[in-house]
PDB file of C-alpha atoms in Angstrom:
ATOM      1  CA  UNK A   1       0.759 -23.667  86.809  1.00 43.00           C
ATOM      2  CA  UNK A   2       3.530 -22.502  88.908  1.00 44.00           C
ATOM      3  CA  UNK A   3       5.935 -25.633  88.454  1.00 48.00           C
ATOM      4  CA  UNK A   4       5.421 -25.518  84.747  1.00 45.00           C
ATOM      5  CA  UNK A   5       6.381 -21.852  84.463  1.00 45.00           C
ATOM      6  CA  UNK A   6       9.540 -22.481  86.626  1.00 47.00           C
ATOM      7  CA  UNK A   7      10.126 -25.463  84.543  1.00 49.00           C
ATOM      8  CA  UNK A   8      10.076 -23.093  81.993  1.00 46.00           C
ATOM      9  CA  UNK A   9      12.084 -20.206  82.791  1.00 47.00           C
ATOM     10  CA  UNK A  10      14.859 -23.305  83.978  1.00 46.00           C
ATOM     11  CA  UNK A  11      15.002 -24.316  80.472  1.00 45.00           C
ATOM     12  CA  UNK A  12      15.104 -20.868  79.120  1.00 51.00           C
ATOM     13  CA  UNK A  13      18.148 -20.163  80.832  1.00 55.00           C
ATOM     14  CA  UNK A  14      21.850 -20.045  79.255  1.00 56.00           C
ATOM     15  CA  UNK A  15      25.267 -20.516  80.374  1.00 61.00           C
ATOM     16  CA  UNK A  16      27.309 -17.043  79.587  1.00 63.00           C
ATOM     17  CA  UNK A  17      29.191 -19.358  77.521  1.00 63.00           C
ATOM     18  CA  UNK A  18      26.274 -20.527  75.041  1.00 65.00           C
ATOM     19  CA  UNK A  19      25.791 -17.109  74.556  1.00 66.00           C
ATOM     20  CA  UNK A  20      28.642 -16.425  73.843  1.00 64.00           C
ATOM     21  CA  UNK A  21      28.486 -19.140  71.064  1.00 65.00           C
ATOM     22  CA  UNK A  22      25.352 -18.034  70.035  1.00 65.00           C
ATOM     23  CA  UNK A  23      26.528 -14.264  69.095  1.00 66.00           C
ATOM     24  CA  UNK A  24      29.315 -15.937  67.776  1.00 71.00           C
ATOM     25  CA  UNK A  25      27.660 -17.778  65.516  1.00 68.00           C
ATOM     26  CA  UNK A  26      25.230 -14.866  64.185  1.00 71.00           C
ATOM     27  CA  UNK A  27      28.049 -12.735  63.913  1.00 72.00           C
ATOM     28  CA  UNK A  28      30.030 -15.345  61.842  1.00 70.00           C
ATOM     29  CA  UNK A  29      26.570 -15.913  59.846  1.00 68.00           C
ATOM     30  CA  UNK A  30      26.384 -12.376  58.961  1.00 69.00           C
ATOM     31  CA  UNK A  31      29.863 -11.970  57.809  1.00 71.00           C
ATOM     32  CA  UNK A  32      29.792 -14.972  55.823  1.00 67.00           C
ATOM     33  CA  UNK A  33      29.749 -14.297  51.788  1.00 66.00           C
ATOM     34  CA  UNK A  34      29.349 -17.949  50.621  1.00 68.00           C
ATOM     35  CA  UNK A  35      26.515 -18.975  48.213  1.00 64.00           C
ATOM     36  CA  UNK A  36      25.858 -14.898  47.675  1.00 66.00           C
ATOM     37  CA  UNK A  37      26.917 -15.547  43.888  1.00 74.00           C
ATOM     38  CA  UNK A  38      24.664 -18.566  43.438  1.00 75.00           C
ATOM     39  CA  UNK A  39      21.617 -15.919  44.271  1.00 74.00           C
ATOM     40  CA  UNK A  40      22.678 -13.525  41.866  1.00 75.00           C
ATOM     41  CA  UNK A  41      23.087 -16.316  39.368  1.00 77.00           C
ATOM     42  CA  UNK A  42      19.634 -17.262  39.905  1.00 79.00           C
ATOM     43  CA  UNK A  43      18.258 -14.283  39.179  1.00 80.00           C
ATOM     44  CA  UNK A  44      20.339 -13.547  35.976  1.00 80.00           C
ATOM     45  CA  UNK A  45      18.840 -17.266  34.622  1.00 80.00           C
ATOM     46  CA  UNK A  46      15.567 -16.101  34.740  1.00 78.00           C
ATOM     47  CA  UNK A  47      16.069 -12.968  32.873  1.00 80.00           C
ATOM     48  CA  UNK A  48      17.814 -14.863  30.439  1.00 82.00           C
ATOM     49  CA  UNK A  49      15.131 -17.378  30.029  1.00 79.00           C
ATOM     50  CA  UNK A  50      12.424 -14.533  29.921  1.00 78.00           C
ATOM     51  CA  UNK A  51      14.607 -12.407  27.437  1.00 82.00           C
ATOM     52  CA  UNK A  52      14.664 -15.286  25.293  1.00 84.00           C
ATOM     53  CA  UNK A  53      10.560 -16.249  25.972  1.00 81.00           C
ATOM     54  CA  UNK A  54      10.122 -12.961  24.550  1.00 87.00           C
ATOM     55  CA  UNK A  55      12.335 -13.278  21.865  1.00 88.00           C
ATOM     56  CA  UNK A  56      10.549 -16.589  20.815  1.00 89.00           C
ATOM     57  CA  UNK A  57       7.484 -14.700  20.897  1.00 87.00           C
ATOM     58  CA  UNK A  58       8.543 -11.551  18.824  1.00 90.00           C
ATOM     59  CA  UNK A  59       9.712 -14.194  15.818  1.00 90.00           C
ATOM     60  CA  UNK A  60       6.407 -15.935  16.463  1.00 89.00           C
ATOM     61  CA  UNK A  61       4.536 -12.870  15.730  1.00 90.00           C
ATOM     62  CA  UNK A  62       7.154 -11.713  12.770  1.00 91.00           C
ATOM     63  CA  UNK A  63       6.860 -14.999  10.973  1.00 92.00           C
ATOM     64  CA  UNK A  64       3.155 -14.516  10.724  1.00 91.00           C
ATOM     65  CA  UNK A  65       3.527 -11.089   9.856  1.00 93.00           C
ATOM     66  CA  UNK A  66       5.647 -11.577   7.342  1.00 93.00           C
ATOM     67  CA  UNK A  67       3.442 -14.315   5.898  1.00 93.00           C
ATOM     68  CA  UNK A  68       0.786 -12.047   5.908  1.00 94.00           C
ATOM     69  CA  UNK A  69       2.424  -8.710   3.963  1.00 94.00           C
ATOM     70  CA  UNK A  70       3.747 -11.119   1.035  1.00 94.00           C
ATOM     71  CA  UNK A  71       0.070 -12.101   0.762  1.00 95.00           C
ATOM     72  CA  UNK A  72      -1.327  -9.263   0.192  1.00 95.00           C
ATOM     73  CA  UNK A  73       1.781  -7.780  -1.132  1.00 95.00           C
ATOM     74  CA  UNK A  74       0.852 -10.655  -3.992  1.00 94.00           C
ATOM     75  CA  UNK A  75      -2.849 -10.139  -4.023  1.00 95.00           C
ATOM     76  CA  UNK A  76      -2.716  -6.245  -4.671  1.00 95.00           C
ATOM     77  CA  UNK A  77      -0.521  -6.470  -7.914  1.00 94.00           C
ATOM     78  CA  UNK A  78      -2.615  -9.124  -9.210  1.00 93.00           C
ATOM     79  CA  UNK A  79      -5.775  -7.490  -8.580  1.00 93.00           C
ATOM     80  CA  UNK A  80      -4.349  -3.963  -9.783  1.00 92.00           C
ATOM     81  CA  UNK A  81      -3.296  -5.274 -13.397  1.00 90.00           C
ATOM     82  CA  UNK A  82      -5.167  -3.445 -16.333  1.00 87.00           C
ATOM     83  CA  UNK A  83      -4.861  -7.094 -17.802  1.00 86.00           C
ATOM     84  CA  UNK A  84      -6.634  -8.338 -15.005  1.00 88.00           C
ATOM     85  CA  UNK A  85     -10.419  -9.735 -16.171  1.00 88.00           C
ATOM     86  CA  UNK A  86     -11.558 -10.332 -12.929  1.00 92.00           C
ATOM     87  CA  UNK A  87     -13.704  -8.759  -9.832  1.00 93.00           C
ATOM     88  CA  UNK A  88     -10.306  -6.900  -8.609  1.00 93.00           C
ATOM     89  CA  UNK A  89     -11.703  -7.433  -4.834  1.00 94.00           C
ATOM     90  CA  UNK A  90     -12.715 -10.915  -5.467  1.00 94.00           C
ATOM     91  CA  UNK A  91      -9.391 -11.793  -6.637  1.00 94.00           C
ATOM     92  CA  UNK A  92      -7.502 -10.176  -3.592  1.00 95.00           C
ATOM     93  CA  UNK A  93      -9.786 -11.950  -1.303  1.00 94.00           C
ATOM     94  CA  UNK A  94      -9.186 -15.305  -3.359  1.00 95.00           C
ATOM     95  CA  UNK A  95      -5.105 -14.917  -2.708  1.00 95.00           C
ATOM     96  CA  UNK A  96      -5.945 -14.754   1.441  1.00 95.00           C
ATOM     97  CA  UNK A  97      -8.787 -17.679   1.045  1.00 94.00           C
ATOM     98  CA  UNK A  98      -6.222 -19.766  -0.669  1.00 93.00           C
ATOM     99  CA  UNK A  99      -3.327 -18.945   1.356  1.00 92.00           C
ATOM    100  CA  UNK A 100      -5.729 -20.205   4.524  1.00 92.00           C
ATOM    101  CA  UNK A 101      -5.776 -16.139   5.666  1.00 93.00           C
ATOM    102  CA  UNK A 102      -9.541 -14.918   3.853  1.00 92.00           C
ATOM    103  CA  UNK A 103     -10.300 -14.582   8.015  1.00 93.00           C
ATOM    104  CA  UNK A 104      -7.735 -12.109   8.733  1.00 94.00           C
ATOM    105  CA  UNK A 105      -8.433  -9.099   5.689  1.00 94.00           C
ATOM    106  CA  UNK A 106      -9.653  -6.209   7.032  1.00 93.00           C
ATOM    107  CA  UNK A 107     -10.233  -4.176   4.510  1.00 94.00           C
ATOM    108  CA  UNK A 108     -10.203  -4.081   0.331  1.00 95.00           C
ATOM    109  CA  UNK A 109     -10.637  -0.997  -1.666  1.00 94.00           C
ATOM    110  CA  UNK A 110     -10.512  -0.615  -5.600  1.00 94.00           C
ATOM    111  CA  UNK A 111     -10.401   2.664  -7.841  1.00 92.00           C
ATOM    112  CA  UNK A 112     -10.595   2.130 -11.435  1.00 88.00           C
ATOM    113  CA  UNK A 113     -10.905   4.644 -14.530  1.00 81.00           C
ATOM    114  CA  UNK A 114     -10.038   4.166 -17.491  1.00 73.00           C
ATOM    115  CA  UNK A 115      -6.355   4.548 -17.842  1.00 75.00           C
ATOM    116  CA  UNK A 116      -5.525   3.505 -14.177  1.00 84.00           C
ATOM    117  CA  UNK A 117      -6.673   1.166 -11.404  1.00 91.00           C
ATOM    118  CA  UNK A 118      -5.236   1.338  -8.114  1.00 93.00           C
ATOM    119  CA  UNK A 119      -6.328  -1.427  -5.403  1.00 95.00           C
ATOM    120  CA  UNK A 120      -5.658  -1.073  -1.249  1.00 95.00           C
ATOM    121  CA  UNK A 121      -5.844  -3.814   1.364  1.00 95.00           C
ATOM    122  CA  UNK A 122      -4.929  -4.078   5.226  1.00 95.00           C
ATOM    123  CA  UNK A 123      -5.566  -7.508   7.155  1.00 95.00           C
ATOM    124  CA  UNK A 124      -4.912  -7.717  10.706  1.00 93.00           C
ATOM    125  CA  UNK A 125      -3.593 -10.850  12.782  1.00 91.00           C
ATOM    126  CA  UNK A 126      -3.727 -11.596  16.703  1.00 90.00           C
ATOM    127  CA  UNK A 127      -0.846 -14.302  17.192  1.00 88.00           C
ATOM    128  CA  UNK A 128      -1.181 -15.711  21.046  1.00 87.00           C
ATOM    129  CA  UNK A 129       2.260 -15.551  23.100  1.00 87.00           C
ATOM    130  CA  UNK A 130       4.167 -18.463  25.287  1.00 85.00           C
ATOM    131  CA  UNK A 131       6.143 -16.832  27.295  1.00 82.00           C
ATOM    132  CA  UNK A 132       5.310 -13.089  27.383  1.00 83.00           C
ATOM    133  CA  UNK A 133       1.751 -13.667  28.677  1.00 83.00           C
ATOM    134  CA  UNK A 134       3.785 -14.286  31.988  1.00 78.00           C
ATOM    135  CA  UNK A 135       5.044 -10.901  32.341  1.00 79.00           C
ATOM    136  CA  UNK A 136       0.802 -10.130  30.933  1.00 83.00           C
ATOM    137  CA  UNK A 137       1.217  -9.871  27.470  1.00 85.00           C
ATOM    138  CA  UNK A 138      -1.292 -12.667  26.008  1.00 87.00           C
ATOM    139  CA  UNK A 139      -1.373 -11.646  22.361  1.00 87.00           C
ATOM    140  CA  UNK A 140       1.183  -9.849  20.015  1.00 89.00           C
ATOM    141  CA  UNK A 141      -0.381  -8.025  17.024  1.00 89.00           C
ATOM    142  CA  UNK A 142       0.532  -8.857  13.565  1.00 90.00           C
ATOM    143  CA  UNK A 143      -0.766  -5.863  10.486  1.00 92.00           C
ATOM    144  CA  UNK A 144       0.153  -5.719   6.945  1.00 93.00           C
ATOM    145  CA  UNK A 145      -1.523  -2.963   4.843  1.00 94.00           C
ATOM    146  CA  UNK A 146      -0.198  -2.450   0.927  1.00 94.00           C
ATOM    147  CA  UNK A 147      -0.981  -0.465  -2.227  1.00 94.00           C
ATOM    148  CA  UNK A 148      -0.709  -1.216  -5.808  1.00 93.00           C
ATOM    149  CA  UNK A 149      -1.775   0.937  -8.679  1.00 91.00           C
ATOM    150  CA  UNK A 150      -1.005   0.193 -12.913  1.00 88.00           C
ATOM    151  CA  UNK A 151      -1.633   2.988 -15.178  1.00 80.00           C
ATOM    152  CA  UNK A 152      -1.113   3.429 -18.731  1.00 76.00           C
ATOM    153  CA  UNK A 153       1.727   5.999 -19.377  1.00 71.00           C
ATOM    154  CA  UNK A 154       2.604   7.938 -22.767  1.00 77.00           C
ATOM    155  CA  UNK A 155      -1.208   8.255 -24.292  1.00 82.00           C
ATOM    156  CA  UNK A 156      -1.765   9.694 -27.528  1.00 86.00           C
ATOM    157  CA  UNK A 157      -4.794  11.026 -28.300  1.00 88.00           C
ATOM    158  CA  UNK A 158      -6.353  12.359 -31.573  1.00 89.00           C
ATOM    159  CA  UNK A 159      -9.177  14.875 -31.701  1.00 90.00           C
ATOM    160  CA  UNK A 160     -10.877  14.587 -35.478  1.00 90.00           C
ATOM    161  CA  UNK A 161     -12.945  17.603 -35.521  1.00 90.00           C
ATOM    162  CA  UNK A 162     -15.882  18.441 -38.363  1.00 90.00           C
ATOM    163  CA  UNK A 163     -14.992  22.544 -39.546  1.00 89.00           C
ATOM    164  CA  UNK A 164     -17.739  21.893 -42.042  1.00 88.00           C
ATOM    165  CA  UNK A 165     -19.600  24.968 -43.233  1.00 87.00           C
ATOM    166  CA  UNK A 166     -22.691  23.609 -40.758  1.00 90.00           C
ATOM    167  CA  UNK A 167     -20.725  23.784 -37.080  1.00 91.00           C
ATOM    168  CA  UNK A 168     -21.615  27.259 -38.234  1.00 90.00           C
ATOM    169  CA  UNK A 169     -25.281  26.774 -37.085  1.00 92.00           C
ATOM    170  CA  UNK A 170     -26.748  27.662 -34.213  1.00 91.00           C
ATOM    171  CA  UNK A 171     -26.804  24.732 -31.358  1.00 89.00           C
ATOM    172  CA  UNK A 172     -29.430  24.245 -28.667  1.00 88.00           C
ATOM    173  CA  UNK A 173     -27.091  26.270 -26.382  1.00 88.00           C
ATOM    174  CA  UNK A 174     -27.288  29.148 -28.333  1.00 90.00           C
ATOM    175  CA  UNK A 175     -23.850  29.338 -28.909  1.00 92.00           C
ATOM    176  CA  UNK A 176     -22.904  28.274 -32.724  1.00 93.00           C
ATOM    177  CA  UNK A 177     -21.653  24.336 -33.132  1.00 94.00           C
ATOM    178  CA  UNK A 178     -18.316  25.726 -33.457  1.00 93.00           C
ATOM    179  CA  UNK A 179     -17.755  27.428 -30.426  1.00 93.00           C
ATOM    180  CA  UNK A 180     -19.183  24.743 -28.642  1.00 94.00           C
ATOM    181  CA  UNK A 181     -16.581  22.364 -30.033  1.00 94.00           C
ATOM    182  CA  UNK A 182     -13.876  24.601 -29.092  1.00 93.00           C
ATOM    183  CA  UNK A 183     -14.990  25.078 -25.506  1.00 90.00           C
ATOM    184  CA  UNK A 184     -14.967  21.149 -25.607  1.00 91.00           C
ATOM    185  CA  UNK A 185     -11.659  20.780 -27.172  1.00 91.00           C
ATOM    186  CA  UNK A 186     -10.450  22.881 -24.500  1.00 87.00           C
ATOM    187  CA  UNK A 187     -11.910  21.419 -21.686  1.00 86.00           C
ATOM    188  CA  UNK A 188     -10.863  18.077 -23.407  1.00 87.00           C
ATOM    189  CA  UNK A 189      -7.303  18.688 -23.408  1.00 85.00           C
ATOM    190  CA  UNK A 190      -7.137  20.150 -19.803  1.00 83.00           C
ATOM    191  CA  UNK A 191      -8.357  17.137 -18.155  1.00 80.00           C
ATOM    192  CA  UNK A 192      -5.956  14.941 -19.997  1.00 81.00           C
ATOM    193  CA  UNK A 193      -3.212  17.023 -19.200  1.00 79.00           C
ATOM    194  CA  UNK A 194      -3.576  18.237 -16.053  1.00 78.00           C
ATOM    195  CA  UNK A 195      -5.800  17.013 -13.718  1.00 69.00           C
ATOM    196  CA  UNK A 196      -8.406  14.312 -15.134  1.00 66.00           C
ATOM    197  CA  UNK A 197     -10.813  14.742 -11.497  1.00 68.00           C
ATOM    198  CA  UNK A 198     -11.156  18.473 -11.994  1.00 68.00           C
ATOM    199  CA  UNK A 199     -14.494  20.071 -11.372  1.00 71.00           C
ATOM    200  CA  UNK A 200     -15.453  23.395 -13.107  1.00 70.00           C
ATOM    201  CA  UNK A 201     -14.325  26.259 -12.346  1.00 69.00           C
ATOM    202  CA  UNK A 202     -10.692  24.224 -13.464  1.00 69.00           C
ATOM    203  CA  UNK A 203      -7.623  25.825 -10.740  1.00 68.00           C
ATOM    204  CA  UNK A 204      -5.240  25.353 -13.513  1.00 68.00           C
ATOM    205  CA  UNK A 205      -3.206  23.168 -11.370  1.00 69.00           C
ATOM    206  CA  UNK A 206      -1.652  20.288 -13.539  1.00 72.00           C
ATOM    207  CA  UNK A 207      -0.731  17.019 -11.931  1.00 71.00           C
ATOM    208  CA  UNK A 208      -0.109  14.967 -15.065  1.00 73.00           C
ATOM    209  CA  UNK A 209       3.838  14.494 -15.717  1.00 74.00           C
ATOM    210  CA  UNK A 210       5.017  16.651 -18.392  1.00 74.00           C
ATOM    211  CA  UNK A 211       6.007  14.368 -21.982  1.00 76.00           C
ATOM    212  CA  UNK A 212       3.339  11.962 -20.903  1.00 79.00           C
ATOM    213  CA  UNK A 213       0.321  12.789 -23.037  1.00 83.00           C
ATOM    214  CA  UNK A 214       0.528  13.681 -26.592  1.00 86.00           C
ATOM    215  CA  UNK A 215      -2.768  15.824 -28.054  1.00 89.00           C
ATOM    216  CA  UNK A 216      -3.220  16.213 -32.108  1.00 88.00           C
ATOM    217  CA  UNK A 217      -5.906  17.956 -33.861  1.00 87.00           C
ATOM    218  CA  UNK A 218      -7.084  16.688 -36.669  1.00 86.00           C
ATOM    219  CA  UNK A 219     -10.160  19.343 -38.414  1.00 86.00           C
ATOM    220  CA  UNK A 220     -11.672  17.939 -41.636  1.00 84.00           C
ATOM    221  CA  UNK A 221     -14.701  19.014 -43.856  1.00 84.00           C
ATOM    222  CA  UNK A 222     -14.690  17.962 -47.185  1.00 80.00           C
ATOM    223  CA  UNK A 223     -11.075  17.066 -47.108  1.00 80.00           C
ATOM    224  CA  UNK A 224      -8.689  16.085 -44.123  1.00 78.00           C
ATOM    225  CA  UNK A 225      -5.986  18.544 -43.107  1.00 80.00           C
ATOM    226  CA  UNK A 226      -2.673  16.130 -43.040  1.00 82.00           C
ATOM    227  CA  UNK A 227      -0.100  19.013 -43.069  1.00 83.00           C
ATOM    228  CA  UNK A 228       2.947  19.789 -44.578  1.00 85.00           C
ATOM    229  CA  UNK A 229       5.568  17.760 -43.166  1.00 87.00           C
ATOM    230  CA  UNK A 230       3.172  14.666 -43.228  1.00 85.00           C
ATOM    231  CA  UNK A 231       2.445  15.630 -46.448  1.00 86.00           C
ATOM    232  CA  UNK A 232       5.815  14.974 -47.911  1.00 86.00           C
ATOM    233  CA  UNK A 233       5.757  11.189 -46.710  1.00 88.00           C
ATOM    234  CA  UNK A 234       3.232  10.339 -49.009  1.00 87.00           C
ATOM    235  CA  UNK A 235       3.019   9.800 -53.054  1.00 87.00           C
ATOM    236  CA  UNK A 236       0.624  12.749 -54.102  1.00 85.00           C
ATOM    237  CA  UNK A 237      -0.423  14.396 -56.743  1.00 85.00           C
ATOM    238  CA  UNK A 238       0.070  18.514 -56.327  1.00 83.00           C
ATOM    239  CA  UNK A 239      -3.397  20.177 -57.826  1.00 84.00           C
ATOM    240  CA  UNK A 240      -2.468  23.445 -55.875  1.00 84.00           C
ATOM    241  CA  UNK A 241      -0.505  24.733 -53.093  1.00 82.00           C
ATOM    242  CA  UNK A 242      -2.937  26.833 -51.224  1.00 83.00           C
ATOM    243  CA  UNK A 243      -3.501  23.951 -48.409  1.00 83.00           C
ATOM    244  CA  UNK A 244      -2.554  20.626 -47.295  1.00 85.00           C
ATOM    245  CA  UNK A 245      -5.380  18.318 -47.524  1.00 84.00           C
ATOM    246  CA  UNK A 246      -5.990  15.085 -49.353  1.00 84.00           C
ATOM    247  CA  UNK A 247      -8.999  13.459 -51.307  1.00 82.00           C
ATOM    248  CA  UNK A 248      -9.500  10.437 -51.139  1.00 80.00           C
ATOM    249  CA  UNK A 249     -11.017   7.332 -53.409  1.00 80.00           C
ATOM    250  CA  UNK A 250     -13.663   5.129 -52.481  1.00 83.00           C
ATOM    251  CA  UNK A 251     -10.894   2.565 -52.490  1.00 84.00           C
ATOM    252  CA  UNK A 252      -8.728   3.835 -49.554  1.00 80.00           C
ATOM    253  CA  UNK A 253     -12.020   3.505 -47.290  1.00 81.00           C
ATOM    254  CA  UNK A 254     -11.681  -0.643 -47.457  1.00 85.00           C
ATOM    255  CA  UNK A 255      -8.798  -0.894 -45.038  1.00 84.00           C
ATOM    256  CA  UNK A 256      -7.599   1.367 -41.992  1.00 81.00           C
ATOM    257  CA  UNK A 257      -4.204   1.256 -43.488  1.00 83.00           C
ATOM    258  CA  UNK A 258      -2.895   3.343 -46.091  1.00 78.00           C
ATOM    259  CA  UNK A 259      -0.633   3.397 -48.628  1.00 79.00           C
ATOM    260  CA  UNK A 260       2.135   5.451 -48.782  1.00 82.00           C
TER     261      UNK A 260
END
C-alpha cells in the first residue's frame, strides 16, 4: 500500500516547466475564437429547418381547410335554392359524401317558409402535423362554417275581398263579417310588410325593405271595383258614372285572360 501510493504521488508530480505549458495551453484555449461561428451556425440551421417544418405544416392544414370551406361553400347554395326539389340537408350532406368529407360535417341546419329558405353548415377537420409535433403540436385544426339564404324579392300581393251586403252578418265572434275582414286585412298587410314572425301584440317594428312588397285591394260584390285609371285601359261601355266597376259575361269566365 505504501509503495503504490508513493508510486503515485511520483507520477503525479510536474516539472515547473509542464506547468507552465499546461496554463499556457488553457489560457491559449480560452482565448481562442475558432469554430465559435460554426456553433452559432448550427443553431440558426435548426431554426430554419423547424421554421420551415412548421411552415409545411400550416399549408398542410390550409390546403385541407380550404378544401373543406369550398365544399360546403358549394353545398349551402345548392341546398338553399327555392328551385331546389330536394331534402335541403340531404343534399348538403350528399356534396361532403361525394367529395370523400360526409365524416367531417358537424352540423346542418335548414329554415324554410314560404318566400325564403336559408340553410347553415360547419364541419370540422383534425389534420396530423410532421414537424410541429416535435416542438408538441400533434394536430392542427382545420373549420369551415358558411351560410346561404334565397328569398323571393319584389312580391305582389292581391287581397280580393267580398263587401257583399252579407259580411254585414253577425260572425261566430260576435263581431260582424266585415269587421272581421278588416282586422284580417290589417293584420295581413303588417306581416308582409314588416315583420312576417311577429306575435300579437305587433311592436310596429318593420324589418321588410321599403319598395319590396306591393299590397292591392281588390273589394267586389256583385261587380268588381277596377278603378278609374284602370278603367280607361279597357274598351267599355259607360251605363253611368257613379262608380267604377265592370260586369261581366259568362264568356270572359272561360280564360284567366282578358281582353282589352
Amino acid at each position: 500500500m505504501l509503495n503504490y501510493l508513493g508510486t503515485v504521488s511520483k507520477a503525479a508530480l510536474l516539472k515547473p516547466s509542464q506547468i507552465g505549458k499546461k496554463l499556457s495551453f488553457c489560457s491559449r484555449f480560452r482565448r481562442d475564437e475558432d469554430g465559435s461561428l460554426i456553433i452559432f451556425s448550427l443553431f440558426l440551421l435548426i431554426m430554419m429547418l423547424m421554421i420551415s417544418g412548421m411552415a409545411v405544416d400550416l399549408m398542410r392544414a390550409e390546403t385541407h381547410r380550404a378544401r373543406l370551406q369550398s365544399t360546403l361553400d358549394r353545398a349551402v347554395l345548392a341546398g338553399a335554392s327555392l328551385q331546389q326539389t330536394l331534402n335541403s340537408e340531404d343534399v348538403v350532406r350528399d356534396y361532403f359524401d361525394k367529395a370523400g368529407l360526409g365524416a367531417y360535417l358537424t352540423d346542418v341546419a335548414v329554415i324554410e317558409d314560404s318566400t325564403s329558405k336559408t340553410v347553415t353548415a360547419s364541419a370540422q377537420l383534425t389534420a396530423g402535423t410532421y414537424f410541429m409535433k416535435l416542438l408538441g403540436v400533434d394536430h392542427l385544426s382545420a373549420p369551415a362554417a358558411g351560410e346561404a339564404e334565397e328569398s323571393i324579392s319584389d312580391i305582389e300581393v292581391s287581397l280580393v275581398l267580398d263587401v257583399s251586403g252579407s259580411m254585414g252578418s253577425t260572425s261566430a265572434s260576435g263581431n260582424t263579417k266585415m269587421e272581421d275582414l278588416i282586422e284580417a286585412a290589417q293584420e295581413f298587410v303588417y306581416l308582409m310588410q314588416c315583420d312576417p314572425d311577429a306575435e300579437k301584440p305587433y311592436d310596429n317594428v318593420c324589418t321588410v325593405p321599403a319598395n319590396t312588397v306591393s299590397i292591392s285591394l281588390i273589394p267586389y260584390a256583385e261587380q268588381v271595383l277596377v278603378g278609374e285609371e284602370m278603367l280607361q285601359e279597357f274598351n267599355i261601355t259607360n251605363e253611368h258614372t257613379d262608380s267604377s266597376c265592370v260586369d261581366f259575361n259568362n264568356s270572359d269566365f272561360q280564360s284567366a285572360s282578358m281582353s282589352l
